[in-house]
C-alpha cells in the first residue's frame, strides 16, 4: 500500500502544472479565454496533445500513451487547480473512454489516434433533457434500415458539445437496450450555451441524423456506458479536488494578508478554526479521491461503481463545505467574477450536477447499506 | 501509488486476526463487542495475554518488548484488535508512560518499571489536569518542594481516569514557581499507596465512575522517581502527548459500533432516512480510515505527523455521530438506561443514552477539538 505518487507521476504533475501555468498564470487569463468561443484555448489543447496528455488513457496501439488512472487523475487535479476550461473530462475521459471501451479496432485507431494528436475534439451526448445520471438515454432513439442507422431526439446538456468535431451518442436501440453511435456535427442541429462556471455545453437535436454504430451494431452497451460514466465521475472528483486545494490555499493566504480592525484576519480565532475545518474536509476528500482512483486499476466494474458513488458523495459534501467557506471567509471579493474562489465553487457545482450530485450518490449508497457489515478500505 | 497491501503486510494482518480471535477469551471480546463495561480484571487479563504474545507494546524499543514494526503494521495491529473486540492495552501504560520512561528514564527506572508496565503489573494513572489547568496545562499548580533527597508534593489533580484502579500515577508538578511557567514543571512518578494520596470519585453524566480527583497532602516522593531533570516536565509531556500517530482515531471501534448497530437495529433499517444516515457515516468512516492509512502507510521516521490532529478531530466527531444515531434509533427504549437487567428493552438500546453522553468526552480530552483546530490552523496552515 502506498498513497504517495512515484517519481514519474510527480514529474508528470510538474510538467502539466508548468504547461498550464503558461496559459493560466492567473485567473484573468481564464476569464479572457472563457469569454470567447470556443471557451477554451485551442493552442493549449494542441500543446497538451504534444505532451501526450490527451492520449494518456489510450493504448499505444490506438495512438495513445497507455497510462494508468493515477496519471489521468493527476492531470485532472492540475486542470482543476487553475479552473482550466479545456474539455479534458468531456472529450478525452468521457467520450474518448466510450470509444476505447466499445469501438471496433479500426474505430479506436482512427478516433483515438486523432483525439490523442489533438486533431479531433469529441463530446459525449448521453443525457436527455430533464434526465438524471442514467446509462440509458431515451431522449434519443435509434432506427435502422438495412445497414443505415439514424438517430432522432434531443440530448442536453452535451458538455463541450458545441465545439466537438465528432459526437459519441448514446441512444435507445430498436430492440431494447442502449447503443453508442458516432455522429458528425453536420448531421445535427447544435445550440451552444454557457454553464454557471462559464464552461460550455450544448443542446443537440437529432432529426433522422445519419449515425455510425460504435462497435458491433445493435448491441446493448449499457454496462460499458455505466462503467465509463463511473470512471468519469472519479476523474471529475480529481478535478474538483484540485479546485478545492486552490480554494483552501487562497483562503489561508487571504486570512494572513487581509487587514480589518487594524489586524490581519488570522488574528480572529473564529476564522482560523473555520479554515482548520476546511483543511480537515479537504484531507478526507483527498483520501477518498486517491482511493477511488486506485480502485480503477483492479478492473472490477462493481468496485469502481461503488467507489464512484462514495467519492461522489464525499466531493459533493466537501465541495459545498470548502467552496462556501472559501467565499464566506474572503468576504465580498469572492463574489466577484474576477476572483477565482467563487468561480471555483461554481465549477465544482457544475461538475457535480453533470456527473452525479450528493443526493444521487447518497441514495444509491443508502440502498446498499444492508449488503455489507462494514465498509473496508482494503 | 498502489492500493493493495504488500504480501508481507497482508500476511501480517492475517496473523494478527488469528492471534486476536484465538488467544483472547471470547467472553472478554463479547463484552467489548457489545459495548458493555470491562472489569478491572478483564483489562488486566487481556493485556497479560497480549504481552505474552509480544502484542502489548509493539511500539516500544525492542529491548523492552517492542517489535520494530512499520507504522502500517502497527496500524493493522491496532485495527485488527478493535475489529476482534480485544481491549486495547491500557493507554496510560502502553502509549503514555512506557514510551516516556523508555526515552527519558534512568536505567534503574527502565528496569524497575518497563516490564511491569508492559504486563500491567502496575496500573498507571495520568495526573496532568487540574481544576484550573485543562487546555492550559502549563498553568498547573500542584507543587513539589525539595526536602533532602525527596520531593514533597501538595495539590490536586482532577479528571484522573480509572484512578480508582491506579497503583502509580505519573504527574506533572511545579518544582520552580519563579521561572516561566513551562520551565518550572517536572514529571514525578508517585506510588498511589503513599501516605497523603487520596482518590475521590467523580460521577459523570452517564452515571458511571470513570474519573476521579486525586489529592496530595505532603506526599513524600523519593528523588529517583523524577523522570528527566527538574524543569524538563513540559518537554516530556509534549513528547507524551505528541508521539501518537497510530490509533489517534478509533476507526476500527467506530466502524464496529456502526456495524453492530446495523445488525441490532435491523428492523429499523428499512427507513430510507435511517439508511441514508448510515450510508453517510460509513462513507465518512471510510474517508477517516483512508486518511489514517495515508498517514501511516508512507512514514517510517516515527516523528509526530501533523495530520494526527485531523484524525483526532474527525475521529471524535464520527465516534460521537455513531452514538447519536444509536440513541435516535433506540427512541423510547433508551429511557431504560438504568433499568434492571431483566428489562424487556434490548441491551444496545438501553446503553445508547449513557454511551451517547459518555462519548461527549471524546472531543474534550486528549487535547480538545478546539485545541486540535488551533494546531491545524497554526502549524499546518500557518495562520
Ligand atoms: C472523561 C475525561 C477523562 C479525562 N481523563 C484524564 C486523565 O486521565 N488525566 C488527565 O490528566 N486529564 C484527563 N482529562 C482532562 C482533559 O484532558 C481536560 O478536560 C481537557 O484538557 C480540557 O480541559 P478543561 O476540561 O479544563 O476545559 P477548558 O480548558 O477549561 O476548556 C473549556 C472549553 O474551552 C475551549 N478552549 C480552551 N482553550 C481554548 C483556546 N485557546 N481556544 C479555543 N478554545 C479553547 C475548550 O476546547 C473547551 O471547549 C479527562 C477529561 C475527561 C472529560
PDB file of N, CA and C and ligand atoms in Angstrom, chain A residues 269 273, chain B residues 92 126-131 133-136 158-161 204 210-211 361 363-371 374, ligand 1:
ATOM      1  N   UNK A 269      -9.824  33.968  15.949  1.00  0.00           N
ATOM      2  CA  UNK A 269      -9.879  32.505  16.035  1.00  0.00           C
ATOM      3  C   UNK A 269     -11.138  31.927  15.387  1.00  0.00           C
ATOM      4  N   UNK A 273     -10.373  28.762  12.902  1.00  0.00           N
ATOM      5  CA  UNK A 273     -10.978  27.454  13.173  1.00  0.00           C
ATOM      6  C   UNK A 273     -11.779  26.976  11.971  1.00  0.00           C
TER       7      UNK A 273
ATOM      8  N   UNK B  92      -2.622   4.450  29.324  1.00  0.00           N
ATOM      9  CA  UNK B  92      -1.700   5.131  30.256  1.00  0.00           C
ATOM     10  C   UNK B  92      -0.370   4.389  30.326  1.00  0.00           C
ATOM     11  N   UNK B 126      -2.919   8.868  34.904  1.00  0.00           N
ATOM     12  CA  UNK B 126      -2.322  10.088  34.349  1.00  0.00           C
ATOM     13  C   UNK B 126      -2.739  11.281  35.183  1.00  0.00           C
ATOM     14  N   UNK B 127      -1.803  11.881  35.868  1.00  0.00           N
ATOM     15  CA  UNK B 127      -2.113  13.030  36.717  1.00  0.00           C
ATOM     16  C   UNK B 127      -1.573  14.323  36.136  1.00  0.00           C
ATOM     17  N   UNK B 128      -2.219  14.790  35.092  1.00  0.00           N
ATOM     18  CA  UNK B 128      -1.811  16.054  34.472  1.00  0.00           C
ATOM     19  C   UNK B 128      -2.787  17.175  34.838  1.00  0.00           C
ATOM     20  N   UNK B 129      -4.067  16.973  34.476  1.00  0.00           N
ATOM     21  CA  UNK B 129      -5.033  18.065  34.583  1.00  0.00           C
ATOM     22  C   UNK B 129      -5.307  18.455  36.031  1.00  0.00           C
ATOM     23  N   UNK B 130      -5.616  19.737  36.182  1.00  0.00           N
ATOM     24  CA  UNK B 130      -6.020  20.262  37.487  1.00  0.00           C
ATOM     25  C   UNK B 130      -7.259  21.118  37.277  1.00  0.00           C
ATOM     26  N   UNK B 131      -7.951  21.443  38.378  1.00  0.00           N
ATOM     27  CA  UNK B 131      -9.177  22.238  38.199  1.00  0.00           C
ATOM     28  C   UNK B 131      -8.936  23.535  37.421  1.00  0.00           C
ATOM     29  N   UNK B 133      -6.224  24.044  35.399  1.00  0.00           N
ATOM     30  CA  UNK B 133      -5.280  23.810  34.298  1.00  0.00           C
ATOM     31  C   UNK B 133      -5.782  22.653  33.448  1.00  0.00           C
ATOM     32  N   UNK B 134      -6.544  22.998  32.421  1.00  0.00           N
ATOM     33  CA  UNK B 134      -7.071  21.979  31.491  1.00  0.00           C
ATOM     34  C   UNK B 134      -6.352  22.105  30.174  1.00  0.00           C
ATOM     35  N   UNK B 135      -6.976  22.793  29.239  1.00  0.00           N
ATOM     36  CA  UNK B 135      -6.301  23.048  27.967  1.00  0.00           C
ATOM     37  C   UNK B 135      -5.004  23.827  28.202  1.00  0.00           C
ATOM     38  N   UNK B 136      -5.054  24.717  29.162  1.00  0.00           N
ATOM     39  CA  UNK B 136      -3.858  25.493  29.504  1.00  0.00           C
ATOM     40  C   UNK B 136      -3.097  24.748  30.592  1.00  0.00           C
ATOM     41  N   UNK B 158      -7.204  16.395  38.779  1.00  0.00           N
ATOM     42  CA  UNK B 158      -8.601  16.019  38.550  1.00  0.00           C
ATOM     43  C   UNK B 158      -8.752  15.317  37.208  1.00  0.00           C
ATOM     44  N   UNK B 159      -9.911  14.760  36.999  1.00  0.00           N
ATOM     45  CA  UNK B 159     -10.232  14.006  35.782  1.00  0.00           C
ATOM     46  C   UNK B 159      -9.367  12.760  35.637  1.00  0.00           C
ATOM     47  N   UNK B 160      -8.876  12.223  36.730  1.00  0.00           N
ATOM     48  CA  UNK B 160      -7.954  11.101  36.631  1.00  0.00           C
ATOM     49  C   UNK B 160      -8.731   9.832  36.272  1.00  0.00           C
ATOM     50  N   UNK B 161      -8.607   9.424  35.021  1.00  0.00           N
ATOM     51  CA  UNK B 161      -9.377   8.296  34.503  1.00  0.00           C
ATOM     52  C   UNK B 161      -8.942   6.987  35.163  1.00  0.00           C
ATOM     53  N   UNK B 204     -19.991  10.889  36.530  1.00  0.00           N
ATOM     54  CA  UNK B 204     -20.172  11.552  35.232  1.00  0.00           C
ATOM     55  C   UNK B 204     -21.637  11.528  34.787  1.00  0.00           C
ATOM     56  N   UNK B 210     -15.764   6.801  36.124  1.00  0.00           N
ATOM     57  CA  UNK B 210     -14.511   6.509  35.452  1.00  0.00           C
ATOM     58  C   UNK B 210     -13.443   7.561  35.714  1.00  0.00           C
ATOM     59  N   UNK B 211     -13.809   8.653  36.323  1.00  0.00           N
ATOM     60  CA  UNK B 211     -12.790   9.652  36.642  1.00  0.00           C
ATOM     61  C   UNK B 211     -12.819  10.003  38.125  1.00  0.00           C
ATOM     62  N   UNK B 361     -17.100  13.112  25.857  1.00  0.00           N
ATOM     63  CA  UNK B 361     -15.733  13.347  26.331  1.00  0.00           C
ATOM     64  C   UNK B 361     -14.722  13.305  25.186  1.00  0.00           C
ATOM     65  N   UNK B 363     -14.377  14.646  22.441  1.00  0.00           N
ATOM     66  CA  UNK B 363     -13.925  15.904  21.837  1.00  0.00           C
ATOM     67  C   UNK B 363     -13.364  16.866  22.880  1.00  0.00           C
ATOM     68  N   UNK B 364     -13.271  16.388  24.135  1.00  0.00           N
ATOM     69  CA  UNK B 364     -12.736  17.257  25.200  1.00  0.00           C
ATOM     70  C   UNK B 364     -11.349  16.813  25.639  1.00  0.00           C
ATOM     71  N   UNK B 365     -11.211  15.490  25.897  1.00  0.00           N
ATOM     72  CA  UNK B 365      -9.923  15.074  26.484  1.00  0.00           C
ATOM     73  C   UNK B 365      -8.861  14.836  25.406  1.00  0.00           C
ATOM     74  N   UNK B 366      -7.650  14.635  25.887  1.00  0.00           N
ATOM     75  CA  UNK B 366      -6.544  14.361  24.963  1.00  0.00           C
ATOM     76  C   UNK B 366      -6.308  15.503  23.999  1.00  0.00           C
ATOM     77  N   UNK B 367      -6.529  16.730  24.455  1.00  0.00           N
ATOM     78  CA  UNK B 367      -6.449  17.894  23.554  1.00  0.00           C
ATOM     79  C   UNK B 367      -7.809  18.067  22.915  1.00  0.00           C
ATOM     80  N   UNK B 368      -8.577  19.032  23.411  1.00  0.00           N
ATOM     81  CA  UNK B 368      -9.954  19.209  22.924  1.00  0.00           C
ATOM     82  C   UNK B 368      -9.945  19.489  21.425  1.00  0.00           C
ATOM     83  N   UNK B 369     -11.111  19.372  20.812  1.00  0.00           N
ATOM     84  CA  UNK B 369     -11.173  19.615  19.369  1.00  0.00           C
ATOM     85  C   UNK B 369     -10.811  21.062  19.026  1.00  0.00           C
ATOM     86  N   UNK B 370     -11.058  21.967  19.968  1.00  0.00           N
ATOM     87  CA  UNK B 370     -10.636  23.349  19.721  1.00  0.00           C
ATOM     88  C   UNK B 370      -9.116  23.435  19.717  1.00  0.00           C
ATOM     89  N   UNK B 371      -8.505  22.686  20.624  1.00  0.00           N
ATOM     90  CA  UNK B 371      -7.034  22.673  20.648  1.00  0.00           C
ATOM     91  C   UNK B 371      -6.495  22.057  19.353  1.00  0.00           C
ATOM     92  N   UNK B 374      -6.683  24.551  16.701  1.00  0.00           N
ATOM     93  CA  UNK B 374      -5.603  25.511  16.894  1.00  0.00           C
ATOM     94  C   UNK B 374      -4.311  24.960  16.277  1.00  0.00           C
TER      95      UNK B 374
HETATM   96  C1  LIG C   1     -13.733  11.759  30.726  1.00  0.00           C
HETATM   97  C2  LIG C   1     -12.460  12.507  30.870  1.00  0.00           C
HETATM   98  C3  LIG C   1     -11.318  11.826  31.197  1.00  0.00           C
HETATM   99  C4  LIG C   1     -10.104  12.510  31.378  1.00  0.00           C
HETATM  100  N1  LIG C   1      -9.000  11.796  31.794  1.00  0.00           N
HETATM  101  C5  LIG C   1      -7.893  12.474  32.157  1.00  0.00           C
HETATM  102  C6  LIG C   1      -6.798  11.790  32.771  1.00  0.00           C
HETATM  103  O1  LIG C   1      -6.830  10.569  32.969  1.00  0.00           O
HETATM  104  N2  LIG C   1      -5.735  12.502  33.159  1.00  0.00           N
HETATM  105  C7  LIG C   1      -5.645  13.857  32.964  1.00  0.00           C
HETATM  106  O2  LIG C   1      -4.628  14.433  33.311  1.00  0.00           O
HETATM  107  N3  LIG C   1      -6.658  14.541  32.370  1.00  0.00           N
HETATM  108  C8  LIG C   1      -7.787  13.886  31.982  1.00  0.00           C
HETATM  109  N4  LIG C   1      -8.837  14.579  31.411  1.00  0.00           N
HETATM  110  C9  LIG C   1      -8.751  16.034  31.329  1.00  0.00           C
HETATM  111  C10 LIG C   1      -8.783  16.589  29.943  1.00  0.00           C
HETATM  112  O3  LIG C   1      -7.528  16.462  29.338  1.00  0.00           O
HETATM  113  C11 LIG C   1      -9.256  18.058  30.044  1.00  0.00           C
HETATM  114  O4  LIG C   1     -10.616  18.023  30.358  1.00  0.00           O
HETATM  115  C12 LIG C   1      -9.023  18.814  28.771  1.00  0.00           C
HETATM  116  O5  LIG C   1      -7.671  19.100  28.634  1.00  0.00           O
HETATM  117  C13 LIG C   1      -9.802  20.130  28.719  1.00  0.00           C
HETATM  118  O6  LIG C   1      -9.594  20.906  29.855  1.00  0.00           O
HETATM  119  P1  LIG C   1     -10.831  21.504  30.676  1.00  0.00           P
HETATM  120  O7  LIG C   1     -11.791  20.422  30.912  1.00  0.00           O
HETATM  121  O8  LIG C   1     -10.270  22.197  31.852  1.00  0.00           O
HETATM  122  O9  LIG C   1     -11.510  22.557  29.710  1.00  0.00           O
HETATM  123  P2  LIG C   1     -11.012  24.038  29.453  1.00  0.00           P
HETATM  124  O10 LIG C   1      -9.561  24.039  29.097  1.00  0.00           O
HETATM  125  O11 LIG C   1     -11.450  24.936  30.544  1.00  0.00           O
HETATM  126  O12 LIG C   1     -11.822  24.366  28.133  1.00  0.00           O
HETATM  127  C14 LIG C   1     -13.206  24.731  28.115  1.00  0.00           C
HETATM  128  C15 LIG C   1     -13.626  24.910  26.675  1.00  0.00           C
HETATM  129  O13 LIG C   1     -12.868  25.973  26.097  1.00  0.00           O
HETATM  130  C16 LIG C   1     -12.145  25.504  24.976  1.00  0.00           C
HETATM  131  N5  LIG C   1     -10.850  26.160  24.929  1.00  0.00           N
HETATM  132  C17 LIG C   1      -9.877  26.160  25.856  1.00  0.00           C
HETATM  133  N6  LIG C   1      -8.814  26.858  25.438  1.00  0.00           N
HETATM  134  C18 LIG C   1      -9.111  27.307  24.209  1.00  0.00           C
HETATM  135  C19 LIG C   1      -8.422  28.092  23.241  1.00  0.00           C
HETATM  136  N7  LIG C   1      -7.185  28.536  23.432  1.00  0.00           N
HETATM  137  N8  LIG C   1      -9.051  28.339  22.074  1.00  0.00           N
HETATM  138  C20 LIG C   1     -10.302  27.899  21.856  1.00  0.00           C
HETATM  139  N9  LIG C   1     -10.997  27.160  22.718  1.00  0.00           N
HETATM  140  C21 LIG C   1     -10.409  26.862  23.890  1.00  0.00           C
HETATM  141  C22 LIG C   1     -12.007  24.025  25.178  1.00  0.00           C
HETATM  142  O14 LIG C   1     -11.791  23.353  23.975  1.00  0.00           O
HETATM  143  C23 LIG C   1     -13.314  23.677  25.814  1.00  0.00           C
HETATM  144  O15 LIG C   1     -14.285  23.537  24.815  1.00  0.00           O
HETATM  145  C24 LIG C   1     -10.049  13.904  31.181  1.00  0.00           C
HETATM  146  C25 LIG C   1     -11.195  14.595  30.817  1.00  0.00           C
HETATM  147  C26 LIG C   1     -12.397  13.911  30.667  1.00  0.00           C
HETATM  148  C27 LIG C   1     -13.619  14.692  30.292  1.00  0.00           C
END
